[in-house]
Tab-separated table of C-alpha atoms in Angstrom:
chain	number	residue	atom	x	y	z
A	1	MET	CA	88.523	-85.498	70.442
A	2	THR	CA	85.798	-86.987	67.149
A	3	SER	CA	82.113	-85.672	67.451
A	4	ASN	CA	79.992	-88.438	65.444
A	5	SER	CA	83.439	-88.988	63.613
A	6	VAL	CA	84.574	-85.096	62.695
A	7	SER	CA	87.696	-83.666	63.811
A	8	VAL	CA	87.304	-81.421	66.781
A	9	ASP	CA	89.709	-79.015	67.644
A	10	GLN	CA	88.241	-77.715	71.007
A	11	HIS	CA	84.718	-78.290	72.503
A	12	TYR	CA	82.310	-75.288	75.010
A	13	ASP	CA	79.484	-76.380	77.110
A	14	LEU	CA	77.443	-72.683	75.125
A	15	ILE	CA	78.510	-72.817	70.910
A	16	ILE	CA	75.977	-69.245	70.345
A	17	LEU	CA	75.864	-68.474	66.906
A	18	GLY	CA	74.852	-64.484	66.218
A	19	THR	CA	76.053	-60.878	67.873
A	20	GLY	CA	72.367	-59.520	67.637
A	21	SER	CA	69.872	-60.641	70.560
A	22	GLY	CA	72.312	-63.887	70.920
A	23	ASN	CA	75.180	-61.446	72.673
A	24	SER	CA	73.617	-60.408	75.766
A	25	ILE	CA	72.897	-64.175	77.188
A	26	PRO	CA	76.744	-64.959	78.355
A	27	GLY	CA	76.024	-62.979	81.683
A	28	PRO	CA	77.760	-63.217	85.181
A	29	GLU	CA	75.756	-65.947	85.744
A	30	PHE	CA	78.082	-68.325	82.828
A	31	ASP	CA	81.150	-67.213	83.873
A	32	ASP	CA	81.355	-71.123	85.259
A	33	LYS	CA	80.933	-71.663	80.905
A	34	SER	CA	82.867	-72.185	77.634
A	35	ILE	CA	81.123	-70.802	75.555
A	36	ALA	CA	82.296	-70.049	72.122
A	37	ILE	CA	81.026	-67.114	69.584
A	38	ILE	CA	80.918	-66.686	66.271
A	39	GLU	CA	79.890	-63.667	64.134
A	40	LYS	CA	81.356	-63.702	60.346
A	41	GLY	CA	80.193	-59.350	61.000
A	42	ALA	CA	80.200	-57.103	62.798
A	43	PHE	CA	78.928	-57.395	66.582
A	44	GLY	CA	75.712	-56.678	66.968
A	45	GLY	CA	73.634	-57.900	64.473
A	46	THR	CA	70.636	-55.363	62.015
A	47	CYS	CA	69.756	-53.935	64.472
A	48	LEU	CA	73.122	-52.104	65.389
A	49	ASN	CA	74.039	-51.927	62.026
A	50	VAL	CA	71.988	-51.617	60.036
A	51	GLY	CA	68.656	-51.702	60.853
A	52	CYS	CA	66.862	-50.230	63.588
A	53	ILE	CA	69.354	-47.906	65.181
A	54	PRO	CA	70.682	-46.568	62.788
A	55	THR	CA	67.563	-46.347	60.212
A	56	LYS	CA	65.282	-43.936	62.955
A	57	MET	CA	69.370	-41.655	63.344
A	58	TYR	CA	68.437	-40.905	59.789
A	59	VAL	CA	63.878	-41.022	60.126
A	60	TYR	CA	64.331	-38.333	62.458
A	61	ALA	CA	66.568	-35.687	60.554
A	62	ALA	CA	64.582	-36.398	57.782
A	63	ASP	CA	61.766	-35.964	60.411
A	64	LEU	CA	62.616	-32.665	61.358
A	65	ALA	CA	63.244	-31.076	57.636
A	66	LEU	CA	59.604	-33.060	56.666
A	67	GLU	CA	58.238	-30.326	60.228
A	68	THR	CA	60.539	-28.234	58.575
A	69	ARG	CA	59.002	-27.830	54.701
A	70	GLU	CA	55.716	-27.879	56.161
A	71	SER	CA	56.016	-25.371	58.342
A	72	SER	CA	54.124	-22.659	56.515
A	73	ARG	CA	50.931	-24.111	58.299
A	74	LEU	CA	52.053	-22.695	61.905
A	75	GLY	CA	52.681	-19.245	60.349
A	76	ILE	CA	56.365	-20.237	59.699
A	77	ASP	CA	58.767	-19.082	57.066
A	78	ALA	CA	60.726	-21.448	57.208
A	79	GLN	CA	62.670	-24.313	54.155
A	80	VAL	CA	65.420	-26.589	54.439
A	81	ASN	CA	68.188	-24.852	52.367
A	82	SER	CA	70.388	-28.385	52.698
A	83	VAL	CA	71.349	-31.863	53.201
A	84	ASP	CA	74.891	-32.466	54.927
A	85	TRP	CA	74.551	-36.209	53.825
A	86	PRO	CA	78.762	-37.087	54.432
A	87	GLY	CA	78.166	-35.133	57.472
A	88	ILE	CA	75.230	-37.877	58.373
A	89	VAL	CA	77.208	-40.302	57.122
A	90	ASN	CA	79.991	-40.085	59.961
A	91	ARG	CA	77.399	-38.310	62.821
A	92	VAL	CA	75.579	-42.703	62.484
A	93	PHE	CA	78.550	-44.816	61.740
A	94	ASP	CA	81.411	-42.464	62.402
A	95	GLN	CA	81.106	-41.331	65.571
A	96	ARG	CA	78.260	-43.167	66.619
A	97	ILE	CA	77.178	-47.073	65.049
A	98	ASP	CA	81.131	-47.983	64.423
A	99	LEU	CA	82.155	-47.741	66.807
A	100	ILE	CA	78.992	-49.566	69.787
A	101	ALA	CA	80.278	-52.049	67.563
A	102	LYS	CA	84.076	-52.330	67.209
A	103	GLY	CA	83.364	-51.649	70.910
A	104	GLY	CA	81.344	-55.079	72.031
A	105	GLU	CA	84.396	-56.636	69.766
A	106	GLU	CA	87.142	-56.211	71.801
A	107	TYR	CA	84.633	-57.015	74.913
A	108	ARG	CA	84.645	-59.507	74.099
A	109	ARG	CA	88.548	-60.276	73.258
A	110	GLY	CA	89.396	-59.043	76.425
A	111	ASP	CA	89.875	-59.434	79.442
A	112	GLN	CA	86.935	-59.164	81.434
A	113	THR	CA	84.811	-62.303	79.851
A	114	PRO	CA	87.999	-64.595	79.047
A	115	ASN	CA	85.295	-67.788	78.893
A	116	ILE	CA	84.360	-66.478	76.046
A	117	ASP	CA	86.467	-66.995	72.452
A	118	VAL	CA	85.713	-65.143	69.908
A	119	TYR	CA	85.028	-67.264	65.313
A	120	ASP	CA	84.589	-63.732	62.925
A	121	GLN	CA	84.486	-66.045	59.825
A	122	HIS	CA	81.676	-67.983	58.405
A	123	ALA	CA	79.884	-71.038	60.114
A	124	ARG	CA	78.009	-73.848	58.906
A	125	PHE	CA	77.332	-77.704	61.098
A	126	VAL	CA	80.108	-80.561	59.535
A	127	ALA	CA	77.498	-82.984	62.778
A	128	PRO	CA	75.086	-82.241	65.079
A	129	ARG	CA	76.247	-79.661	67.618
A	130	THR	CA	79.300	-79.713	65.664
A	131	LEU	CA	80.467	-75.931	63.252
A	132	GLN	CA	83.175	-75.724	61.336
A	133	THR	CA	83.582	-72.404	61.202
A	134	GLY	CA	86.850	-70.426	59.006
A	135	GLN	CA	88.541	-71.295	56.017
A	136	GLY	CA	91.920	-73.241	54.941
A	137	ALA	CA	94.532	-72.649	57.464
A	138	GLN	CA	92.542	-70.869	59.736
A	139	THR	CA	90.390	-73.813	59.299
A	140	LYS	CA	88.119	-74.397	63.180
A	141	THR	CA	85.673	-77.144	63.929
A	142	ILE	CA	83.761	-77.141	67.323
A	143	SER	CA	81.219	-78.444	69.018
A	144	ALA	CA	79.496	-77.873	72.632
A	145	ASP	CA	77.316	-79.640	74.627
A	146	GLN	CA	74.577	-76.858	73.575
A	147	ILE	CA	73.857	-73.963	71.167
A	148	VAL	CA	71.722	-71.698	70.429
A	149	LEU	CA	70.994	-70.046	66.755
A	150	ALA	CA	70.712	-66.534	66.810
A	151	ALA	CA	71.920	-65.537	62.997
A	152	GLY	CA	69.066	-63.960	62.073
A	153	SER	CA	68.209	-62.289	58.699
A	154	ARG	CA	68.511	-60.983	54.746
A	155	PRO	CA	67.292	-58.639	52.209
A	156	PHE	CA	65.087	-61.206	50.497
A	157	ILE	CA	66.124	-60.246	46.705
A	158	PRO	CA	63.430	-61.290	43.668
A	159	GLU	CA	65.849	-62.949	40.995
A	160	VAL	CA	64.872	-60.442	37.713
A	161	ILE	CA	67.114	-58.434	39.918
A	162	ALA	CA	69.240	-60.876	41.838
A	163	GLU	CA	70.068	-61.603	37.910
A	164	SER	CA	69.566	-58.779	35.905
A	165	GLY	CA	73.574	-57.535	36.423
A	166	VAL	CA	72.121	-54.036	38.182
A	167	HIS	CA	73.723	-52.843	40.868
A	168	PHE	CA	70.636	-52.475	43.917
A	169	HIS	CA	71.442	-50.876	46.958
A	170	THR	CA	69.838	-52.772	50.303
A	171	ASN	CA	69.085	-51.967	53.482
A	172	GLU	CA	72.370	-53.411	54.544
A	173	ASP	CA	74.721	-50.267	52.522
A	174	ILE	CA	72.205	-47.884	51.075
A	175	MET	CA	72.633	-45.679	54.282
A	176	ARG	CA	76.227	-45.333	52.891
A	177	LEU	CA	76.712	-44.165	49.990
A	178	ALA	CA	79.168	-41.450	49.458
A	179	ARG	CA	76.609	-38.854	48.701
A	180	GLN	CA	72.503	-38.591	48.273
A	181	PRO	CA	71.568	-39.013	45.556
A	182	LYS	CA	68.688	-37.491	42.857
A	183	SER	CA	66.759	-40.565	42.941
A	184	ILE	CA	65.853	-43.324	44.041
A	185	VAL	CA	63.586	-46.725	42.678
A	186	ILE	CA	62.414	-48.253	45.976
A	187	ILE	CA	60.824	-51.995	44.996
A	188	GLY	CA	58.269	-52.917	48.276
A	189	GLY	CA	55.642	-51.683	49.650
A	190	GLY	CA	56.768	-52.804	53.181
A	191	TYR	CA	57.930	-51.522	56.615
A	192	ILE	CA	62.197	-51.296	55.407
A	193	ALA	CA	60.637	-49.424	51.946
A	194	MET	CA	58.332	-46.954	53.873
A	195	GLU	CA	61.183	-46.212	55.994
A	196	PHE	CA	63.248	-45.491	53.125
A	197	ALA	CA	61.429	-42.956	51.340
A	198	HIS	CA	60.329	-40.428	53.467
A	199	VAL	CA	63.761	-40.800	55.063
A	200	PHE	CA	65.386	-39.281	51.181
A	201	GLU	CA	62.915	-37.737	50.253
A	202	ALA	CA	62.669	-35.715	53.117
A	203	LEU	CA	65.760	-35.035	52.696
A	204	GLY	CA	64.895	-34.165	48.821
A	205	THR	CA	66.098	-37.232	46.472
A	206	LYS	CA	62.880	-38.197	44.373
A	207	VAL	CA	61.279	-41.172	45.102
A	208	SER	CA	59.347	-43.778	43.467
A	209	ILE	CA	57.664	-46.347	44.453
A	210	ILE	CA	57.091	-49.645	42.740
A	211	ALA	CA	54.678	-52.650	44.801
A	212	ARG	CA	53.080	-55.188	44.554
A	213	SER	CA	50.169	-54.435	46.038
A	214	GLU	CA	48.787	-51.880	48.850
A	215	LEU	CA	51.483	-49.943	50.990
A	216	LEU	CA	51.912	-51.672	54.077
A	217	ARG	CA	49.194	-54.137	53.238
A	218	HIS	CA	49.056	-55.626	57.069
A	219	LEU	CA	47.534	-52.441	58.637
A	220	ASP	CA	43.918	-52.092	60.273
A	221	THR	CA	41.752	-51.228	56.727
A	222	ASP	CA	41.494	-47.135	58.978
A	223	LEU	CA	44.715	-47.251	58.745
A	224	ARG	CA	45.935	-48.108	55.298
A	225	GLU	CA	43.344	-46.350	53.897
A	226	PRO	CA	44.498	-43.380	54.370
A	227	PHE	CA	48.696	-43.949	54.477
A	228	ASN	CA	48.483	-44.771	51.096
A	229	GLU	CA	46.340	-42.274	49.801
A	230	LEU	CA	49.176	-39.565	51.555
A	231	ALA	CA	51.439	-41.820	49.401
A	232	ASP	CA	49.870	-41.031	46.060
A	233	GLN	CA	50.388	-37.200	46.742
A	234	ARG	CA	54.337	-37.658	48.424
A	235	TYR	CA	55.764	-40.116	46.211
A	236	ASP	CA	56.144	-41.530	42.752
A	237	MET	CA	53.488	-44.766	43.008
A	238	HIS	CA	53.191	-47.301	40.905
A	239	ARG	CA	51.170	-49.894	43.167
A	240	GLY	CA	50.172	-53.207	42.139
A	241	ARG	CA	52.791	-53.816	38.947
A	242	ASN	CA	55.044	-56.350	38.780
A	243	ILE	CA	58.211	-56.238	37.034
A	244	THR	CA	59.118	-57.815	33.976
A	245	ALA	CA	62.904	-56.486	33.170
A	246	VAL	CA	65.710	-54.156	34.659
A	247	SER	CA	68.548	-52.443	33.014
A	248	GLN	CA	71.269	-49.827	34.188
A	249	ASN	CA	73.406	-47.084	32.934
A	250	GLU	CA	76.382	-44.617	33.139
A	251	GLN	CA	73.717	-42.451	34.706
A	252	GLU	CA	70.528	-44.376	36.110
A	253	VAL	CA	68.774	-47.759	36.589
A	254	SER	CA	65.778	-48.481	34.515
A	255	VAL	CA	62.381	-50.859	35.906
A	256	THR	CA	60.318	-52.246	33.363
A	257	LEU	CA	56.828	-52.869	34.682
A	258	ASP	CA	53.676	-55.460	33.704
A	259	ASP	CA	52.536	-52.799	31.947
A	260	GLY	CA	55.127	-51.928	30.083
A	261	SER	CA	56.117	-48.644	31.793
A	262	ILE	CA	59.556	-47.536	33.293
A	263	VAL	CA	61.275	-45.938	36.160
A	264	SER	CA	64.271	-44.493	36.491
A	265	ALA	CA	66.639	-43.636	39.003
A	266	GLU	CA	69.380	-42.884	39.879
A	267	VAL	CA	70.408	-45.540	42.088
A	268	MET	CA	68.149	-48.785	43.540
A	269	LEU	CA	66.791	-49.866	46.743
A	270	VAL	CA	65.899	-53.169	46.422
A	271	ALA	CA	63.215	-53.908	50.115
A	272	THR	CA	61.325	-57.050	49.137
A	273	GLY	CA	61.094	-58.516	52.645
A	274	ARG	CA	63.255	-60.296	54.956
A	275	ILE	CA	64.237	-64.425	54.371
A	276	PRO	CA	66.395	-66.538	58.189
A	277	ASN	CA	69.663	-67.654	57.713
A	278	GLY	CA	69.248	-71.314	58.190
A	279	ASP	CA	69.898	-71.592	54.500
A	280	GLU	CA	73.543	-70.986	54.799
A	281	LEU	CA	74.231	-73.488	57.878
A	282	ASP	CA	73.993	-76.767	56.508
A	283	PHE	CA	71.738	-77.562	58.456
A	284	GLU	CA	71.278	-80.496	57.537
A	285	LEU	CA	73.996	-81.984	58.629
A	286	GLY	CA	73.902	-80.879	62.624
A	287	GLY	CA	70.232	-82.813	62.477
A	288	ILE	CA	68.331	-79.534	62.218
A	289	GLU	CA	64.967	-79.398	61.156
A	290	ALA	CA	63.979	-75.831	59.447
A	291	THR	CA	61.464	-74.867	56.965
A	292	ASN	CA	62.748	-72.314	53.695
A	293	GLY	CA	66.114	-71.733	56.557
A	294	ARG	CA	64.094	-70.672	59.450
A	295	VAL	CA	64.423	-73.544	61.728
A	296	SER	CA	61.606	-75.183	63.784
A	297	VAL	CA	61.482	-74.876	67.800
A	298	ASP	CA	59.048	-75.783	70.258
A	299	GLU	CA	57.218	-73.256	72.999
A	300	PHE	CA	60.827	-73.508	75.059
A	301	GLY	CA	62.777	-71.974	71.935
A	302	ARG	CA	64.606	-76.019	71.043
A	303	SER	CA	65.333	-77.055	68.109
A	304	THR	CA	61.986	-80.033	67.272
A	305	SER	CA	64.765	-81.862	65.755
A	306	ALA	CA	67.884	-81.606	67.862
A	307	GLN	CA	69.165	-82.139	70.670
A	308	GLY	CA	70.824	-79.504	72.954
A	309	VAL	CA	70.134	-76.668	70.404
A	310	TRP	CA	67.626	-73.142	70.630
A	311	ALA	CA	67.212	-70.420	68.579
A	312	LEU	CA	65.966	-67.099	68.870
A	313	GLY	CA	65.341	-64.172	66.149
A	314	ASP	CA	64.833	-63.660	63.309
A	315	ILE	CA	65.659	-67.856	62.094
A	316	SER	CA	62.867	-68.246	64.273
A	317	SER	CA	60.644	-65.845	64.984
A	318	PRO	CA	56.750	-65.271	63.507
A	319	TYR	CA	57.970	-61.664	64.135
A	320	LEU	CA	60.921	-60.226	62.426
A	321	LEU	CA	61.205	-57.873	65.020
A	322	LYS	CA	64.147	-56.802	67.205
A	323	HIS	CA	62.190	-56.180	71.005
A	324	VAL	CA	61.161	-59.962	70.539
A	325	ALA	CA	64.211	-61.291	69.549
A	326	ASN	CA	65.887	-59.791	73.408
A	327	ALA	CA	62.605	-61.039	74.254
A	328	GLU	CA	63.167	-64.573	73.097
A	329	MET	CA	66.502	-63.977	73.937
A	330	ARG	CA	65.662	-63.040	78.221
A	331	ALA	CA	63.863	-66.820	77.638
A	332	VAL	CA	65.940	-68.335	76.794
A	333	ARG	CA	69.248	-67.605	78.748
A	334	HIS	CA	65.551	-68.053	81.737
A	335	ASN	CA	66.265	-71.644	79.974
A	336	LEU	CA	70.126	-72.732	80.004
A	337	LEU	CA	70.014	-71.527	83.412
A	338	ASN	CA	67.419	-73.545	84.695
A	339	PRO	CA	65.986	-76.815	82.570
A	340	GLU	CA	63.631	-77.993	85.444
A	341	ASN	CA	61.429	-74.121	85.179
A	342	MET	CA	61.607	-72.812	81.903
A	343	LYS	CA	59.783	-70.328	79.728
A	344	LYS	CA	57.952	-70.507	77.190
A	345	MET	CA	58.844	-68.151	74.531
A	346	PRO	CA	57.021	-64.537	74.653
A	347	HIS	CA	54.753	-63.939	71.653
A	348	GLU	CA	52.327	-62.609	73.275
A	349	HIS	CA	50.383	-59.259	72.804
A	350	VAL	CA	53.903	-57.979	70.450
A	351	PRO	CA	53.580	-54.452	69.370
A	352	ALA	CA	55.046	-53.079	65.913
A	353	ALA	CA	55.829	-49.801	64.923
A	354	VAL	CA	56.576	-48.418	61.471
A	355	PHE	CA	58.980	-45.349	61.146
A	356	THR	CA	57.541	-43.032	58.342
A	357	HIS	CA	55.506	-40.696	57.730
A	358	PRO	CA	53.382	-40.290	59.802
A	359	GLN	CA	54.374	-42.920	62.013
A	360	ILE	CA	52.443	-45.924	62.635
A	361	ALA	CA	51.993	-48.239	65.409
A	362	TYR	CA	50.180	-51.152	66.678
A	363	VAL	CA	49.250	-53.660	68.842
A	364	GLY	CA	46.621	-57.002	69.549
A	365	MET	CA	43.962	-57.122	66.402
A	366	THR	CA	42.858	-55.199	63.654
A	367	GLU	CA	39.108	-54.823	63.714
A	368	GLN	CA	38.839	-57.478	60.753
A	369	GLU	CA	40.411	-60.131	62.580
A	370	ALA	CA	38.558	-59.380	65.941
A	371	ARG	CA	35.408	-59.925	63.925
A	372	GLU	CA	36.168	-63.126	62.574
A	373	ALA	CA	37.351	-64.580	65.722
A	374	GLY	CA	34.540	-64.141	66.514
A	375	HIS	CA	34.054	-61.093	69.300
A	376	ASP	CA	31.119	-59.110	69.900
A	377	ILE	CA	32.873	-55.520	69.525
A	378	THR	CA	32.886	-52.289	70.267
A	379	VAL	CA	35.588	-49.630	67.826
A	380	LYS	CA	36.319	-46.158	67.423
A	381	VAL	CA	38.359	-44.387	65.535
A	382	GLN	CA	39.521	-40.856	67.283
A	383	LYS	CA	41.588	-37.884	65.539
A	384	TYR	CA	44.732	-36.517	66.644
A	385	GLY	CA	42.858	-33.204	64.989
A	386	ASP	CA	40.430	-33.134	67.531
A	387	VAL	CA	41.664	-33.589	70.761
A	388	ALA	CA	43.671	-29.580	71.476
A	389	TYR	CA	47.936	-30.893	71.268
A	390	GLY	CA	46.057	-31.432	67.790
A	391	TRP	CA	44.875	-28.280	67.266
A	392	ALA	CA	48.874	-27.166	68.616
A	393	MET	CA	49.919	-29.597	65.507
A	394	GLU	CA	47.344	-28.554	62.779
A	395	ASP	CA	46.633	-32.488	62.422
A	396	GLN	CA	44.841	-32.650	59.592
A	397	SER	CA	45.713	-37.137	59.433
A	398	GLY	CA	46.140	-38.942	62.983
A	399	ILE	CA	44.014	-41.028	64.004
A	400	ALA	CA	44.150	-43.750	66.993
A	401	LYS	CA	42.375	-46.902	66.544
A	402	LEU	CA	41.459	-48.978	68.888
A	403	VAL	CA	38.884	-52.496	68.964
A	404	ALA	CA	37.650	-53.692	72.390
A	405	ASP	CA	35.773	-56.469	73.921
A	406	LYS	CA	31.839	-55.626	74.272
A	407	ASN	CA	31.282	-58.078	76.858
A	408	THR	CA	34.380	-57.667	78.787
A	409	GLY	CA	35.426	-54.334	78.156
A	410	LYS	CA	39.027	-56.556	77.415
A	411	LEU	CA	41.235	-54.381	74.855
A	412	LEU	CA	41.953	-56.268	71.217
A	413	GLY	CA	44.143	-54.166	68.990
A	414	ALA	CA	44.643	-50.575	69.053
A	415	HIS	CA	46.496	-49.348	65.858
A	416	TYR	CA	48.029	-45.596	66.245
A	417	MET	CA	49.574	-43.597	62.718
A	418	GLY	CA	50.555	-40.081	63.718
A	419	PRO	CA	53.244	-37.882	65.172
A	420	GLN	CA	54.988	-40.045	68.326
A	421	ALA	CA	52.303	-42.730	67.694
A	422	SER	CA	55.071	-45.148	68.959
A	423	THR	CA	55.417	-43.751	72.211
A	424	LEU	CA	51.648	-43.609	72.623
A	425	ILE	CA	50.663	-46.982	72.195
A	426	GLN	CA	52.588	-47.976	74.759
A	427	GLN	CA	50.295	-47.612	77.306
A	428	MET	CA	47.427	-49.194	74.963
A	429	ILE	CA	50.141	-52.197	75.299
A	430	THR	CA	50.300	-52.818	79.208
A	431	VAL	CA	46.223	-52.473	79.426
A	432	MET	CA	46.647	-55.766	76.826
A	433	ALA	CA	49.559	-56.643	79.445
A	434	PHE	CA	47.561	-56.182	81.844
A	435	GLY	CA	44.295	-57.293	81.273
A	436	LEU	CA	42.740	-53.859	82.435
A	437	ASP	CA	39.330	-53.086	80.984
A	438	VAL	CA	39.467	-50.290	79.318
A	439	ARG	CA	36.362	-48.744	81.616
A	440	ASP	CA	38.086	-48.659	84.190
A	441	VAL	CA	41.180	-47.217	82.761
A	442	ALA	CA	39.436	-44.625	80.757
A	443	THR	CA	37.975	-43.141	84.238
A	444	GLU	CA	40.306	-44.289	86.513
A	445	GLN	CA	43.456	-42.948	86.231
A	446	TYR	CA	44.038	-38.612	85.236
A	447	TRP	CA	45.347	-37.481	81.332
A	448	ILE	CA	47.279	-35.031	81.316
A	449	HIS	CA	45.974	-31.437	79.648
A	450	PRO	CA	45.809	-30.643	76.631
A	451	ALA	CA	48.945	-33.655	75.261
A	452	LEU	CA	49.348	-35.802	73.567
A	453	PRO	CA	47.176	-38.961	75.386
A	454	GLU	CA	44.418	-37.624	74.956
A	455	VAL	CA	44.025	-38.993	71.781
A	456	THR	CA	43.758	-42.460	73.507
A	457	GLU	CA	41.362	-40.909	76.536
A	458	ASN	CA	38.930	-39.723	74.040
A	459	ALA	CA	39.334	-42.570	71.782
A	460	LEU	CA	37.932	-45.159	75.531
A	461	LEU	CA	35.554	-42.395	76.267
A	462	GLY	CA	34.165	-43.628	72.676
A	463	LEU	CA	33.959	-46.405	72.668
A	464	ASP	CA	30.458	-47.817	72.804
A	465	PHE	CA	29.577	-50.394	75.546
A	466	SER	CA	25.602	-50.040	75.941
C-alpha cells in the first residue's frame, strides 16, 4: 500500500499519538474502528508518570511534615524525626504509579481491545496522515483516515544550562532520586518550581530558588505579593537574576548569577517552563501547521492545515493543564464520532491550582484584567483568619479574593491562597460556569458553620453593589 509515494505497512481508521488524555478516546463507540496507539514512553503521559499525580503524593507528605513542624502555634509540641525518602519513592512509584502505567499498556495490548495495536517507538510524519515508527528492522510505516495528536510537552532547558555539561534534573526524574539531597537549587518561579520547592523544604532539604522575575508572576497582585514575601522567609531567594554560568564538582553544582554571586547545592532542578513536542514529529512532511512545535487548530480541535488531523492537550492547547486536556479529549472524541454536530473546544472558565504552600487556586480574571476589560467592578479580599475555622487553624496568610461585575452581579474572577484552596474554589467555578448572580449565591443557600467555606460566604457578602 502507498500513501503519497510512501510505502505503507498498515492502514488504520484512527491513529492516536500519545497515551495521556489521548488514551481515553477509544471506548466502546470505537470498537468497529481499527486503531493504532503510539507511545514511546510510559503509558499515561506526563500527568500520571512525572506530573500532576506523583507530585501531589509528595506534596501531601510535605504538607503533613510542615504542619507538624509548625504545630506549636496550636499548643502542640511535635517534630519530624526523620524522612524515609526511599520509602516515599517506593510508595509513590513502585506501589502505585508504575503499576498503573504498566496496567494501562497491558490493557491496550490485551484481548479486551482487539481492534487496537500499540507501537512503543518514537514516530514522525513522512507524508500526510502517514507516520513512521521504530528503527532498523523494527521500522513500520502506518497511515490512517484520522490522526489525533496528543503527544504532550517536555521541560524547556535554558541554553546556558543545556550546553554546560552539568548534570541537572527536571520534573521527569527529580522524584526518583536515590536519596534526599541536603540542598537543592531550583531554577524557575512557576508552578513546577514552587511545588517542588515546598516538597523539598518541608521534608528538610535546604532550598535555593533562582528566578528572573517574581514568583508566580501571573497571579493577581493580592496573592502574588504576599506569596513572594512568604517565600523570602522560607527559601534562599535570588529573584530578578539571570544565570551566566553553571559548573559542577564531585560535591555540588554551582550557578553563577549576573550580579556575580554564586549559588551552590547538591543537585539542581530546572523548572523554567515547558515546550510542546511537535518539533520532534516532522510536521512539515505531514502538512501540519505549527508554531514552535504547537499545532495550530480551529475551534473544534482540527488542524488548520491538514485534513483528518486533530490535536489536544499540551501539543496544541493554550492551557497546559490535565483537566483541560481531558475536556479537549472529550470534545475531539465527540467530533470524531459526530462530524455533522461538532463541539467547540471547552476553554471557558478554566481554573488552575498550584499545590505549593500556601496552596493557590484561581479562575477567571484578575482585578487588573477586569478593569482593563472595561468592567465596573466590585472587589472583596477576605482573610481566612477572620472566620471561625480560620481561628481554629490560627491561619495568618490565607485569603480569598473575588472580583464581580457591579452591573450584572456576575463573578469575573476568584482567587484563593490558603489551606484547601483547590477545593474551596470549586464553588466559584460553578458560579461562573452557570452564570449565577453572586448576590443570590451569597444569600439563597446555607453555608455550614463553622466550616471553611465561610471564607467564600463572607467574601461574597463583602462585595459592594451599592
